[in-house]
């Protein structure tokens, strides 16, 4: 995993795991890798990974089971709310950056329509 020096590593690990949960790479109720294995997988310190997992436990996105490990919540409503939160965060960033380019709301919408219409054309 490539880390951005401007963002805390534990936060990036949380977002990595959030993405896996929201996209279904980690299913509701599925066991997460052990902390040490996860640290190896993302090339981070065990304590940093544990901090990310602790926050996710506090957010009730993952659930610890004593002696068995950590599991993705089976509450699909929480996963849906997590996805909505992540989408809102990404839209907020894009919206602010486009406004910083002096685009109005209508111009942003028009640019988004053009982008969506033409995004496949550029890849051909």
Short mmCIF file of C-alpha atoms in Angstrom, two decimals:
data_model
loop_
_atom_site.label_atom_id
_atom_site.label_comp_id
_atom_site.label_asym_id
_atom_site.label_seq_id
_atom_site.Cartn_x
_atom_site.Cartn_y
_atom_site.Cartn_z
CA UNK A 1 0.00 0.00 0.00
CA UNK A 2 1.32 3.45 -0.91
CA UNK A 3 0.88 6.03 1.84
CA UNK A 4 0.41 9.78 1.48
CA UNK A 5 2.77 11.58 3.88
CA UNK A 6 0.21 14.35 4.40
CA UNK A 7 -2.45 12.03 5.89
CA UNK A 8 -2.01 9.94 9.04
CA UNK A 9 -1.26 6.32 8.14
CA UNK A 10 -3.88 4.87 10.51
CA UNK A 11 -6.51 7.01 8.77
CA UNK A 12 -5.40 5.72 5.36
CA UNK A 13 -5.61 2.14 6.64
CA UNK A 14 -9.15 2.82 7.89
CA UNK A 15 -10.11 4.17 4.48
CA UNK A 16 -8.54 1.16 2.78
CA UNK A 17 -10.61 -1.18 4.95
CA UNK A 18 -13.72 0.99 4.51
CA UNK A 19 -13.32 0.67 0.76
CA UNK A 20 -13.03 -3.12 1.02
CA UNK A 21 -16.18 -3.26 3.15
CA UNK A 22 -18.24 -0.89 1.00
CA UNK A 23 -17.25 -2.60 -2.27
CA UNK A 24 -17.95 -6.07 -0.91
CA UNK A 25 -14.34 -7.27 -0.94
CA UNK A 26 -14.99 -7.86 2.76
CA UNK A 27 -18.52 -9.16 3.29
CA UNK A 28 -20.72 -8.49 6.33
CA UNK A 29 -19.69 -10.90 9.06
CA UNK A 30 -16.39 -11.77 7.36
CA UNK A 31 -13.30 -12.12 9.51
CA UNK A 32 -10.53 -9.58 8.96
CA UNK A 33 -6.94 -10.77 8.74
CA UNK A 34 -5.06 -10.87 12.04
CA UNK A 35 -3.51 -7.57 13.07
CA UNK A 36 0.02 -8.78 12.30
CA UNK A 37 -1.01 -10.11 8.90
CA UNK A 38 -2.84 -6.91 8.09
CA UNK A 39 0.27 -4.93 9.07
CA UNK A 40 2.32 -7.02 6.64
CA UNK A 41 -0.33 -6.65 3.91
CA UNK A 42 -0.42 -2.85 4.13
CA UNK A 43 3.27 -2.49 5.07
CA UNK A 44 2.61 -0.61 8.30
CA UNK A 45 3.51 -0.91 11.95
CA UNK A 46 1.32 -3.26 14.03
CA UNK A 47 0.50 -0.43 16.47
CA UNK A 48 -0.67 1.78 13.61
CA UNK A 49 -2.92 -0.97 12.26
CA UNK A 50 -4.28 -1.59 15.77
CA UNK A 51 -5.12 2.11 16.10
CA UNK A 52 -7.10 1.99 12.84
CA UNK A 53 -8.93 -1.14 13.98
CA UNK A 54 -9.67 0.33 17.42
CA UNK A 55 -11.30 3.35 15.80
CA UNK A 56 -13.31 1.10 13.50
CA UNK A 57 -14.43 -0.92 16.54
CA UNK A 58 -15.49 2.30 18.29
CA UNK A 59 -17.43 3.24 15.14
CA UNK A 60 -18.99 -0.26 15.21
CA UNK A 61 -17.92 -0.97 11.63
CA UNK A 62 -16.00 -3.99 12.83
CA UNK A 63 -16.80 -6.15 15.82
CA UNK A 64 -14.20 -7.91 17.95
CA UNK A 65 -14.85 -11.45 19.13
CA UNK A 66 -12.61 -12.46 22.00
CA UNK A 67 -10.18 -15.15 20.92
CA UNK A 68 -11.50 -15.21 17.35
CA UNK A 69 -10.50 -11.87 15.85
CA UNK A 70 -12.26 -8.90 14.25
CA UNK A 71 -15.26 -9.22 11.98
CA UNK A 72 -17.07 -6.85 9.64
CA UNK A 73 -20.38 -5.77 11.10
CA UNK A 74 -23.41 -7.71 9.91
CA UNK A 75 -25.49 -4.52 10.16
CA UNK A 76 -25.95 -3.66 6.48
CA UNK A 77 -27.53 -0.32 7.45
CA UNK A 78 -24.23 0.72 9.09
CA UNK A 79 -22.38 -0.29 5.94
CA UNK A 80 -24.84 1.73 3.84
CA UNK A 81 -24.34 4.75 6.11
CA UNK A 82 -20.56 4.29 5.81
CA UNK A 83 -20.84 4.27 2.02
CA UNK A 84 -23.01 7.40 2.10
CA UNK A 85 -20.44 9.10 4.35
CA UNK A 86 -17.56 8.20 2.04
CA UNK A 87 -19.45 9.41 -1.04
CA UNK A 88 -20.30 12.69 0.70
CA UNK A 89 -16.65 13.21 1.69
CA UNK A 90 -15.46 12.68 -1.90
CA UNK A 91 -18.17 14.96 -3.30
CA UNK A 92 -17.31 17.65 -0.76
CA UNK A 93 -13.65 17.57 -1.81
CA UNK A 94 -14.46 17.68 -5.53
CA UNK A 95 -17.09 20.40 -5.05
CA UNK A 96 -14.71 22.62 -3.07
CA UNK A 97 -11.86 22.17 -5.55
CA UNK A 98 -14.12 23.02 -8.49
CA UNK A 99 -15.43 26.10 -6.69
CA UNK A 100 -11.82 27.11 -6.07
CA UNK A 101 -11.48 27.10 -9.88
CA UNK A 102 -14.24 29.72 -9.97
CA UNK A 103 -16.92 27.37 -11.32
CA UNK A 104 -20.55 28.03 -10.39
CA UNK A 105 -22.85 25.21 -9.28
CA UNK A 106 -24.41 25.12 -12.76
CA UNK A 107 -20.98 24.97 -14.40
CA UNK A 108 -19.95 22.15 -12.08
CA UNK A 109 -23.06 20.19 -13.04
CA UNK A 110 -22.43 20.80 -16.74
CA UNK A 111 -18.79 19.73 -16.45
CA UNK A 112 -19.85 16.60 -14.57
CA UNK A 113 -22.37 15.75 -17.31
CA UNK A 114 -19.71 16.22 -19.99
CA UNK A 115 -17.23 14.15 -18.02
CA UNK A 116 -19.69 11.28 -17.54
CA UNK A 117 -20.69 11.35 -21.19
CA UNK A 118 -17.11 11.39 -22.52
CA UNK A 119 -15.21 9.34 -19.94
CA UNK A 120 -15.40 6.11 -21.97
CA UNK A 121 -14.40 7.84 -25.21
CA UNK A 122 -11.01 8.93 -23.87
CA UNK A 123 -10.13 5.37 -22.79
CA UNK A 124 -10.67 3.84 -26.24
#
